[in-house]
XYZ file of C-alpha atoms in Angstrom:
535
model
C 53.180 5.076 -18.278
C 52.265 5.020 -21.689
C 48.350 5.418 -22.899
C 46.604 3.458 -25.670
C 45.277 6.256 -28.052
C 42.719 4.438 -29.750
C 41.357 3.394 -25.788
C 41.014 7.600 -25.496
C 39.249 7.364 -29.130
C 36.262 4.704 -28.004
C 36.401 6.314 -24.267
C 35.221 10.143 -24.884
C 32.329 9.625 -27.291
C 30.999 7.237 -25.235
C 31.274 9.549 -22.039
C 29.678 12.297 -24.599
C 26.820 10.040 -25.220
C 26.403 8.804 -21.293
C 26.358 12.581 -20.124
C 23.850 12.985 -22.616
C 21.310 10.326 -22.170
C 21.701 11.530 -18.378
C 20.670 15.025 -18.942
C 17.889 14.243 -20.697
C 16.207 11.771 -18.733
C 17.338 14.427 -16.313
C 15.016 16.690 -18.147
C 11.963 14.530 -18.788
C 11.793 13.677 -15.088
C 11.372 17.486 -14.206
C 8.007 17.561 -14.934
C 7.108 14.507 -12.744
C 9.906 15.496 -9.954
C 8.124 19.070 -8.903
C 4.510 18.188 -9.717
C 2.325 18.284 -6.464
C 1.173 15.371 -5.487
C -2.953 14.973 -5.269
C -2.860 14.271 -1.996
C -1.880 17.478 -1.081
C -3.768 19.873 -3.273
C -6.624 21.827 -1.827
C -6.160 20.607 1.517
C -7.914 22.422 4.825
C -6.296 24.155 7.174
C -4.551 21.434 9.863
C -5.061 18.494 7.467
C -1.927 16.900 5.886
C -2.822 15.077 3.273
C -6.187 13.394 1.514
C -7.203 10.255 0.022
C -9.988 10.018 -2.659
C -11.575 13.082 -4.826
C -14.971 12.906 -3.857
C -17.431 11.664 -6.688
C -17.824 12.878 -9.776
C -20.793 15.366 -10.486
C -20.204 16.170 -13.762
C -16.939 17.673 -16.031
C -16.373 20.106 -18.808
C -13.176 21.444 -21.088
C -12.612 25.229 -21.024
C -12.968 26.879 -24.226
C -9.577 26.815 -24.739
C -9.896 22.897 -24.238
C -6.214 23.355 -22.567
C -8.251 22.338 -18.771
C -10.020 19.461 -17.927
C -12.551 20.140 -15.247
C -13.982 17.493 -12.601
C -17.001 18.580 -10.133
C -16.899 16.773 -7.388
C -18.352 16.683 -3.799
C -14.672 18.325 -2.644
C -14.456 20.813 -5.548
C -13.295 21.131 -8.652
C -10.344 19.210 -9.593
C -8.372 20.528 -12.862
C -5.942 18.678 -15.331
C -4.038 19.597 -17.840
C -5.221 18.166 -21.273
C -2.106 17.120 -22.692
C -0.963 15.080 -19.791
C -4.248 15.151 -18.092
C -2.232 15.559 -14.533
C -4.036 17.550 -11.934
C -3.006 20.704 -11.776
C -4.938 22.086 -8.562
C -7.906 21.475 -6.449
C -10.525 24.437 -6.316
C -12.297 23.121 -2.982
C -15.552 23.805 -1.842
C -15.525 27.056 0.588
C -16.225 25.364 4.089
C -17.677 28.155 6.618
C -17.410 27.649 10.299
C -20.927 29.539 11.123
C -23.409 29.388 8.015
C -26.564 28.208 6.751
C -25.855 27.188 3.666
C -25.087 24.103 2.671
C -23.216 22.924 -0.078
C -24.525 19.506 -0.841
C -24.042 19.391 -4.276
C -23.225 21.551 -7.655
C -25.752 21.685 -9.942
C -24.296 22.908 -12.954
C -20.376 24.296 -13.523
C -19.761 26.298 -16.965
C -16.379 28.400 -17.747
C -16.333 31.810 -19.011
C -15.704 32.216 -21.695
C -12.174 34.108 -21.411
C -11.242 30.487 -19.416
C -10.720 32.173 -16.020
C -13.913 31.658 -14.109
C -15.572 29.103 -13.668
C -19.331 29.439 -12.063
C -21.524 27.063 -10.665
C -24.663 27.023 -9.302
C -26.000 25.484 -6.310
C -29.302 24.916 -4.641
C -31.270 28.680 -2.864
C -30.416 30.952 -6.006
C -26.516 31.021 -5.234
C -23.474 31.221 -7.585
C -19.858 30.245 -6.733
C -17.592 31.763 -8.857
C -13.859 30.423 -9.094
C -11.074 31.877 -10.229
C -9.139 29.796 -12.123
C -6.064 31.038 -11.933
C -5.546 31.486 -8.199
C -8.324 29.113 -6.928
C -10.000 31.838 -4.812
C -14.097 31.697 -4.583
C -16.524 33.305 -3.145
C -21.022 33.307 -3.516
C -23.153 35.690 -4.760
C -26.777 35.674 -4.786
C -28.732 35.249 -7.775
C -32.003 36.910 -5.987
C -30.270 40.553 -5.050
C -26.880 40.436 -6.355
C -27.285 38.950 -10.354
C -29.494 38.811 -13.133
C -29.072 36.631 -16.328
C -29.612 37.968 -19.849
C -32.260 36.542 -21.251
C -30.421 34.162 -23.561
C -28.026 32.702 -20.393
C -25.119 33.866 -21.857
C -24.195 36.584 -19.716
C -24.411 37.572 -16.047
C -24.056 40.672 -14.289
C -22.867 41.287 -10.901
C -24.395 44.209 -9.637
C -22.314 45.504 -7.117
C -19.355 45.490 -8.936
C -21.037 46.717 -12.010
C -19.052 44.187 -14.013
C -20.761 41.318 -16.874
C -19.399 37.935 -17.299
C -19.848 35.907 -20.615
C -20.225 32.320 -20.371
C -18.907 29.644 -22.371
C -21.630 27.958 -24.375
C -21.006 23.930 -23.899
C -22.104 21.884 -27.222
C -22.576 18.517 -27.744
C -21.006 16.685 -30.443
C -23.661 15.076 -32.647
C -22.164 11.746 -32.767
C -22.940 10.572 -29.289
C -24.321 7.267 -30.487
C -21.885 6.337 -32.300
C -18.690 7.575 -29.790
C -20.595 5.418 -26.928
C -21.280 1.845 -27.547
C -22.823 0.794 -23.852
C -25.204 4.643 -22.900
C -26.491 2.526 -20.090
C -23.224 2.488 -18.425
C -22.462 6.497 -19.181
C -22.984 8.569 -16.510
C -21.520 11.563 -17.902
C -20.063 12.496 -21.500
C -18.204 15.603 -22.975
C -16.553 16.280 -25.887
C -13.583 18.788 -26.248
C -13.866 21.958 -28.298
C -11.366 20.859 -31.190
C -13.531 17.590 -31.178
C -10.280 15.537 -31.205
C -11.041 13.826 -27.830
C -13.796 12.951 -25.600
C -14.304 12.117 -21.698
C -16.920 9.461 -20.242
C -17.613 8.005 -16.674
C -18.483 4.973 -15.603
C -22.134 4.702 -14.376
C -20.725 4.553 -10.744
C -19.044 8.059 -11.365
C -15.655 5.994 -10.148
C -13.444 6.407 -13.709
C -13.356 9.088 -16.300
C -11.794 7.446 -19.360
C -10.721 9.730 -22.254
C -10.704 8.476 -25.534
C -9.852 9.722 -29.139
C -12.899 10.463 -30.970
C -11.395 9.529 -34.590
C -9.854 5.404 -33.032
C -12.370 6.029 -29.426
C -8.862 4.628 -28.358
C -8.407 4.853 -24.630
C -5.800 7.881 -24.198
C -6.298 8.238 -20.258
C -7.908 6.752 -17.274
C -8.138 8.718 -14.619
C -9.052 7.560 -11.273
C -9.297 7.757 -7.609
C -12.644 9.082 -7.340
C -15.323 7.924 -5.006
C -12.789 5.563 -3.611
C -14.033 6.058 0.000
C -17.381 6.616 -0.213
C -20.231 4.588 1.294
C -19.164 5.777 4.955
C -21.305 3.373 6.899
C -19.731 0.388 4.836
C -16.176 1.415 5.324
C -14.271 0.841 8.875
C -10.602 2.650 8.542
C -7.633 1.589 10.919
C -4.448 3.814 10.950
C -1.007 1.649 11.502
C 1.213 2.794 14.154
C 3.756 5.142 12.161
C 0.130 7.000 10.692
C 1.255 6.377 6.970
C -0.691 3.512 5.922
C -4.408 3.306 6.025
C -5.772 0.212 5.758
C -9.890 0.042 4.753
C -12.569 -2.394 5.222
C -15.362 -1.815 2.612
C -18.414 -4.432 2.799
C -17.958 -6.993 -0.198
C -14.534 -6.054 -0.924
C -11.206 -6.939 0.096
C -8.946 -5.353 2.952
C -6.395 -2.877 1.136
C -3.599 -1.021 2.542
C -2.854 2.700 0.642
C 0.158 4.519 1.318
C -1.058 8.079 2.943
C 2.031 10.072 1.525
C 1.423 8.886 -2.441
C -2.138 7.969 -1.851
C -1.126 4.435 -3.839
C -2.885 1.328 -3.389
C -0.264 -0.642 -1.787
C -1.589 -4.474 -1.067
C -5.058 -6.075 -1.126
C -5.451 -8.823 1.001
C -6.591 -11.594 -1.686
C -9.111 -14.302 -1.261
C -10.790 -12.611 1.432
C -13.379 -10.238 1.667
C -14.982 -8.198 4.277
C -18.127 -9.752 5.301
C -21.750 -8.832 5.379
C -23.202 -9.026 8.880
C -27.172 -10.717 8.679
C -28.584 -8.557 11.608
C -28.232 -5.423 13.726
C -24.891 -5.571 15.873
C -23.538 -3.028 18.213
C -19.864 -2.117 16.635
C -17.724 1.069 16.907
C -20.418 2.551 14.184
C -23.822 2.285 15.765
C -26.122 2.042 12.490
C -29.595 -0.178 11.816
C -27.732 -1.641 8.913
C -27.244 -4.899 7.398
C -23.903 -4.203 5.702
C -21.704 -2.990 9.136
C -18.179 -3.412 8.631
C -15.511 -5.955 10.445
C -13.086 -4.940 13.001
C -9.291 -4.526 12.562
C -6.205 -3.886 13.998
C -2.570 -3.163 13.253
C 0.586 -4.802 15.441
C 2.659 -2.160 17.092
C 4.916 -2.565 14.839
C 2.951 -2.392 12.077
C 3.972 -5.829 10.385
C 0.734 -7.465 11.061
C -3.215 -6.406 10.422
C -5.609 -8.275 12.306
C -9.806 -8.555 11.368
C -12.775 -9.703 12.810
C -15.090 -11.385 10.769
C -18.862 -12.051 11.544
C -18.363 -15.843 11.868
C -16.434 -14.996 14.803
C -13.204 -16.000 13.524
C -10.100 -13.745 13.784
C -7.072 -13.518 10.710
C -3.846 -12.126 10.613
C -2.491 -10.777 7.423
C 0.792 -10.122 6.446
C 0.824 -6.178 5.569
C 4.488 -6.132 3.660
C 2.990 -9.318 1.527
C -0.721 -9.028 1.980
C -0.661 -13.291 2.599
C -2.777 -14.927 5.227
C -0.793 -15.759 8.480
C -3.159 -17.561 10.701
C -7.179 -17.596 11.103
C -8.421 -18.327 14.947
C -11.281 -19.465 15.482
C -12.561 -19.172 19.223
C -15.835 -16.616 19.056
C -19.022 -17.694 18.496
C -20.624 -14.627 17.093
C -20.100 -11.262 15.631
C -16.024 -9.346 16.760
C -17.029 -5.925 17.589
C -13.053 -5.038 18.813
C -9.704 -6.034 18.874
C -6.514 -4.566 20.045
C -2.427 -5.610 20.036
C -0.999 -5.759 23.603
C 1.452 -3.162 23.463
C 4.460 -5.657 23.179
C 2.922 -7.166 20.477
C 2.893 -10.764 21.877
C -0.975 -10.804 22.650
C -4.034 -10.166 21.097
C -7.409 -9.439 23.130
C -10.970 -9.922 21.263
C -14.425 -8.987 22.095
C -17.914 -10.604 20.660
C -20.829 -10.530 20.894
C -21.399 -13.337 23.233
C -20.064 -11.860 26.192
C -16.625 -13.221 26.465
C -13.121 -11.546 26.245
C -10.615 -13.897 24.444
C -6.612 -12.865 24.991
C -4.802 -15.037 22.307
C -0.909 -16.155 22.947
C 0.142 -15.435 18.989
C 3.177 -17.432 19.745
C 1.299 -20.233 20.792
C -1.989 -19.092 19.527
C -3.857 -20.272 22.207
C -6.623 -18.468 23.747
C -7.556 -17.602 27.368
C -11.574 -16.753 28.535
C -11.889 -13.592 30.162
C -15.661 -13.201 32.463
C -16.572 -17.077 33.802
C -20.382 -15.724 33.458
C -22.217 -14.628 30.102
C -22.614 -10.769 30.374
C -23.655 -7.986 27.845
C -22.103 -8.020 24.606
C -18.647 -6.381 24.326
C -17.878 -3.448 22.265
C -14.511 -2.234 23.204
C -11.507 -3.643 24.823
C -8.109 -1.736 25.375
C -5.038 -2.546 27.267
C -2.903 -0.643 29.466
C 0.456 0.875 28.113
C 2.669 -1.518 30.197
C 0.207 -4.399 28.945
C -0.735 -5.612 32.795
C -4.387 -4.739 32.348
C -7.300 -5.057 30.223
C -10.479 -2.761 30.529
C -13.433 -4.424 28.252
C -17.202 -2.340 27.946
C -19.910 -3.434 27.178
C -23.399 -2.832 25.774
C -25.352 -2.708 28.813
C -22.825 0.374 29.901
C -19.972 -1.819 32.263
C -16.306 -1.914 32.056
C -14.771 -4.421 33.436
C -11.005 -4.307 34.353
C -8.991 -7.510 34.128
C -5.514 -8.720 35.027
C -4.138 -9.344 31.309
C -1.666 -12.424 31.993
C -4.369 -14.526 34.598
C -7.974 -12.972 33.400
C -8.852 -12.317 36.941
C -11.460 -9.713 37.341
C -10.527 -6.801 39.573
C -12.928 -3.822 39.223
C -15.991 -3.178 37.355
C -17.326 0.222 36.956
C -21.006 0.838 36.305
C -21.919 4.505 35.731
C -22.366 4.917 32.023
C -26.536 4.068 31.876
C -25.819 3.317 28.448
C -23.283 0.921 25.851
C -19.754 1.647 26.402
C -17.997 3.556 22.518
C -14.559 3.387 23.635
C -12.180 2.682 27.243
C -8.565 3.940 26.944
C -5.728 4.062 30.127
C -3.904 7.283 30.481
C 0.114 6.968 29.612
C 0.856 6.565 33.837
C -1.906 3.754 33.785
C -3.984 5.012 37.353
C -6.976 6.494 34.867
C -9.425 5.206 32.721
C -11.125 7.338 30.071
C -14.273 6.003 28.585
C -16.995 7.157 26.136
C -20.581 6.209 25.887
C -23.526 6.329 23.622
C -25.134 8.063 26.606
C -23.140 11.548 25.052
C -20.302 11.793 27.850
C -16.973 10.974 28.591
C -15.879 9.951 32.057
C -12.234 9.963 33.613
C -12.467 7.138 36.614
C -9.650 6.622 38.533
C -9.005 2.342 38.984
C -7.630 2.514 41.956
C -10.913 3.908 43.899
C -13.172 3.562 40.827
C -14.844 6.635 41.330
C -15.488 8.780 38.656
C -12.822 11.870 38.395
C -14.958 14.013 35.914
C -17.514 13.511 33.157
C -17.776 15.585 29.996
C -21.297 15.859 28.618
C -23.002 16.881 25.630
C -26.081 15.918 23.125
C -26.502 12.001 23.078
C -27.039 12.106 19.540
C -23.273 13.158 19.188
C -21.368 10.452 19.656
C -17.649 10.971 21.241
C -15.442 9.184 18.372
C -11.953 8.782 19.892
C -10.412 9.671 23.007
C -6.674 10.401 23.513
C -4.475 11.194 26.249
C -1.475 14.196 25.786
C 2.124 13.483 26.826
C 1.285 15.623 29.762
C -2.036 13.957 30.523
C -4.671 15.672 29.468
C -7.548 13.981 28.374
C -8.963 15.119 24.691
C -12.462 13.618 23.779
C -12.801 13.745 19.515
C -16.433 14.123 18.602
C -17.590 12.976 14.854
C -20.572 13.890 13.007
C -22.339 16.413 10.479
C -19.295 17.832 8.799
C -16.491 19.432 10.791
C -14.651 17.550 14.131
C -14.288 18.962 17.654
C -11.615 18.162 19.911
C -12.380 18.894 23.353
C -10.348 19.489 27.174
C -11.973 17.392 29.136
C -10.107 18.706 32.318
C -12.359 22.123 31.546
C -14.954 20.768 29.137
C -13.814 23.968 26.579
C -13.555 23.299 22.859
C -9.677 22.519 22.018
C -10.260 22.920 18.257
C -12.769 22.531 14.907
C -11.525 20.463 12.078
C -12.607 21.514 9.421
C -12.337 19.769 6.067
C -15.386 17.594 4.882
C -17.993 18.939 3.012
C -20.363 15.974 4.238
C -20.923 14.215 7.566
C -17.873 12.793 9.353
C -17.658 8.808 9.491
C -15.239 6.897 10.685
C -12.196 7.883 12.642
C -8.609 6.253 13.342
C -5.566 7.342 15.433
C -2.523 6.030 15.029
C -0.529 4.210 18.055
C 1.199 7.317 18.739
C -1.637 9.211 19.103
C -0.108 12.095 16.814
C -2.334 10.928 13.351
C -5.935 11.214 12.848
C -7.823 9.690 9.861
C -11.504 10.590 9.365
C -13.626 9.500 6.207
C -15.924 12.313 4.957
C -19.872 11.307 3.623
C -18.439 13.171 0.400
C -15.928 10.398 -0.516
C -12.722 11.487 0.656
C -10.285 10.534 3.955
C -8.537 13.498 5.648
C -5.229 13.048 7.361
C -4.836 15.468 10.132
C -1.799 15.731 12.302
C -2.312 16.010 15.591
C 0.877 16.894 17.464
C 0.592 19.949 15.399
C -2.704 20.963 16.309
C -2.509 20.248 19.930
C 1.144 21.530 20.734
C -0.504 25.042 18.727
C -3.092 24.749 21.731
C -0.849 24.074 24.591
C-alpha cells in the first residue's frame, strides 16, 4: 500500500493544532469545571442545596480590593474581584437555644490585614469572621471589647489580642459616577479606585461598573429573589428538582434546584391579586395571597388556580398554555393530580369539589348541597378516593370515579390545613388550624390518635414513611420540627433560616422538602436522609 507524503505533510500539523486548541479550552474550562456552585455554599446541616442570597444589606472591598463582600440576611457572600464569582458563603451562626437574634447587620468592615471581617449587630454584639476558613463566633462589646477612641482598633480582652480595622473611604466623585441617586441603595468604590459597585433601590442587583467608561463590567444577581414570603406559594415537582414559584404580580417560573437557573416563565400570565380575605394553605389577613398549583406526576404539566376561579395547565418543558377550565365560581384554594395523572380534583371557595376528566376535560360536582368553603383536597394512592376539608373543620370522603359521598368526619372544631391517605389507604391524616393532627381510620371513622400543640403553630405538611409512620412538619419563627406522631416526640429541628419559615413543598415522593425563609432564600432539605438517620 503505498502512502501519499504530502497527505502526511497537511495531516500532522493539523493534528498538532487540534490537540492544541483542545488542551486549552481544556484549560480555560478548569476554572468553571471545579468551582462550587452557589447553591451549595454555606448550606445548614441536612439541607442540600439553596435558592436566593438573601437581600442585600450593604457591601464593601477588602483593603486588598482582591474580595468583594455582600451582607446579606444569610451572611456574607464573597467574590473574587477579577471574575467576581463567589467564592464562599460566611452564614449567619444559627443557635438551637439562644436569645439573640440576628435580624440584621448593622455595619460589616474588614481588618485591615483582610482576614476578619467584623460586624456589628443590635445589644452591643460583634461577629467576627474569619475570612479564610469562614468560622465565626460573638463577643460582647459591654464586657468583652472596648474601641479606641478613634474606631480604628478593638481589643478583645480575654484573649489580650487588638484588631485594626480597615478605614472605608468614599470616593469624592459620587455625583458624577451615579446619574439616577434615587435609585442607589448602596454604593462603594474599590481601593485602587478603578471600579465601583451599586444596587438597585430594591437591593435585587449589584452592578459593577468601571469608574473611568462607568461601563457595566458585572451584574451580579440572585438576591432577594424569594423574598416577600406571604406573596410567594412554592410547589415542588415530583422528582424534587424543579421548584416552581408563584409571586403576586408576576409570572409562574420554574428554577432548576441543582444550578439554581431560571428555567421557564410561564408568559402572558401572571399570578393574580385576590380582592378580599380567603382561607388558602397560608392563612394571612392579606390582600395579595397567592394562587394554588400543582405539578402532574410526571412532572410534564403545572396546574394553577386563579382567583376568577378558572384553572390552567402549562406546559413545564415549553412554559406554553395547554388548556384554561373554567368551572369555579370563586377563589381555588387547592388542587391535586390523581395519582395516574388522568384526573384533576379542585376546591373553591363556594363549596363544591370539581374532578376534571383532562382527556375529555369535563368536570364532575362533588357535594349536591353548598357547604363550607374547601381548603384541601387529596386523593388516595390507588386514586379510588377523594378526602376534601373544609373551613368549618369537615372532611368529607368521596368515591373519586362516581362523587358519591361515603364518610364525613367532624372532629377538628376548626378549618381543615391539610388531609393526606397513608401509602395502604385505611388512614387518613389531617391537620387543622385548631394546632393538632389527627390519624382517623375510614373504615370506622374514629379518630386513631391526635397530636397537639400551640394553635398559633400551624402543622405545615404531613407525610407518611414507607413503613407508615405518620410525621407532622410544623413551620414558623425560624427553624422546622418534624414530629412522630405515633409518640408525639420531636423527630428532628431544621435548622437553616435566619427568619420565619413560610411556605413549604414536598415532592410526590415524599423524600424533598422546600421551605422559603422570611430572609429571602428557599432551602432544599432531603428528607430520606434525615428520616432513615432517625429510624
Amino acid at each position: 500500500m503505498k502512502i501519499n507524503a504530502m497527505k502526511i505533510r497537511v495531516f500532522i500539523p493539523n493534528l498538532i493544532l487540534k490537540v492544541l486548541l483542545i488542551s486549552i479550552l481544556s484549560m480555560l474550562c478548569i476554572p468553571t469545571c471545579f468551582a462550587q456552585n452557589y447553591t451549595q455554599m454555606g448550606l445548614p446541616r441536612d439541607a442540600k442545596s439553596r435558592l436566593g442570597k438573601g437581600r442585600i444589606q450593604h457591601m464593601l472591598y477588602s483593603p486588598d480590593g482582591n474580595i468583594f463582600a455582600v451582607v446579606t440576611e444569610i451572611g456574607i457572600w464573597l467574590h473574587d474581584t477579577e471574575t467576581y464569582q463567589e467564592i464562599k458563603l460566611l452564614p449567619i451562626p444559627i443557635k438551637k437555644k439562644s436569645s439573640i437574634e440576628i435580624r440584621e447587620i448593622n455595619r460589616t468592615t474588614f481588618s485591615a490585614d483582610g482576614l476578619t471581617l467584623i460586624s456589628e449587630i443590635d445589644g452591643g454584639i460583634l461577629l467576627l469572621w474569619d475570612v479564610t476558613t469562614g468560622e465565626s463566633r460573638m463577643i460582647f462589646m459591654s464586657k468583652d471589647v472596648y474601641f479606641s477612641p478613634d474606631k480604628m482598633t478593638f481589643t478583645i480582652e480575654k484573649e489580650n489580642k487588638t484588631i485594626q480595622l480597615y478605614q472605608e473611604t468614599k470616593s469624592d466623585s459620587y455625583d458624577a459616577l451615579v446619574e439616577d441617586k434615587e435609585a442607589v441603595f448602596s454604593f462603594e468604590v474599590s481601593p485602587d479606585g478603578k471600579t465601583f459597585a451599586t444596587t438597585d433601590k430594591f437591593r435585587y442587583i449589584i452592578s459593577i461598573k468601571d469608574t473611568r467608561t462607568r461601563k457595566l463590567i458585572k451584574r451580579l444577581t440572585g438576591f432577594s429573589e424569594f423574598r416577600n414570603l406571604f406573596q410567594n406559594h412554592i410547589s415542588l415537582s415530583p422528582n424534587g428538582q424543579t421548584l416552581a414559584i408563584l409571586r403576586q404580580g408576576y409570572p409562574i417560573r420554574l428554577w432548576d434546584l441543582a444550578t439554581g437557573e431560571l428555567k421557564k416563565t410561564f408568559k402572558g400570565y401572571k399570578v393574580s391579586r385576590r380582592s378580599n380575605f380567603n382561607l388558602n394553605r397560608v392563612r394571612i389577613q392579606s390582600d395579595t395571597l397567592p394562587d394554588s398549583s400543582a405539578f402532574s406526576p410526571d412532572g410534564n404539566w403545572l396546574a394553577s388556580g386563579n382567583s376568577d376561579g378558572s384553572l390552567r395547565l402549562w406546559n413545564t418543558k415549553t412554559g406554553k398554555l395547554r388548556r384554561k377550565l373554567i368551572g369555579h365560581k370563586g377563589f381555588i384554594n387547592d388542587i391535586e393530580f390523581s395519582p395516574d395523572g388522568k384526573s384533576l380534583a379542585s376546591g373553591g371557595d363556594e363549596g363544591i369539589v370539581l374532578v376534571w376528566n383532562l382527556k375529555t376535560y369535563t368536570q364532575k360536582a362533588f357535594l349536591a348541597e353548598r357547604i363550607g368553603s374547601i381548603t384541601c383536597v387529596s386523593f388516595s394512592r390507588d386514586g379510588s378516593l377523594l378526602a376534601a376539608g373544609n373551613k368549618d373543620g369537615n372532611i368529607h370522603l368521596f368515591e373519586a370515579t362516581t362523587g358519591n359521598s361515603t364518610m364525613t368526619l367532624t372532629e377538628h372544631p376548626e378549618d381543615i390545613y391539610q388531609v393526606l391517605f397513608s401509602p395502604k389507604g385505611d388512614k387518613l391524616a389531617s391537620s387543622s388550624w385548631d394546632g393538632s393532627v389527627r390519624l382517623w381510620d375510614i373504615h370506622t371513622g374514629k379518630t386513631i390518635m391526635t397530636l397537639s400543640t400551640i394553635k398559633e403553630l400551624l402543622w405545615r405538611e404531613l407525610l407518611f414513611t414507607n413503613n407508615g409512620r405518620l410525621i407532622a412538619i410544623r413551620g414558623g419563627y425560624e427553624h422546622i420540627h418534624l414530629w412522630d406522631v405515633t409518640n408525639g416526640q420531636y423527630e428532628k429541628i431544621l435548622m437553616g433560616h435566619t427568619s420565619f419559615s413560610g411556605d413549604i413543598s414536598l415532592s410526590a415522593d415524599k423524600t424533598t422538602l422546600a421551605s422559603a425563609g422570611g430572609d429571602g432564600s428557599i432551602l432544599v432539605w432531603d428528607l430520606s436522609s434525615i428520616l432513615n438517620k432517625t429510624d
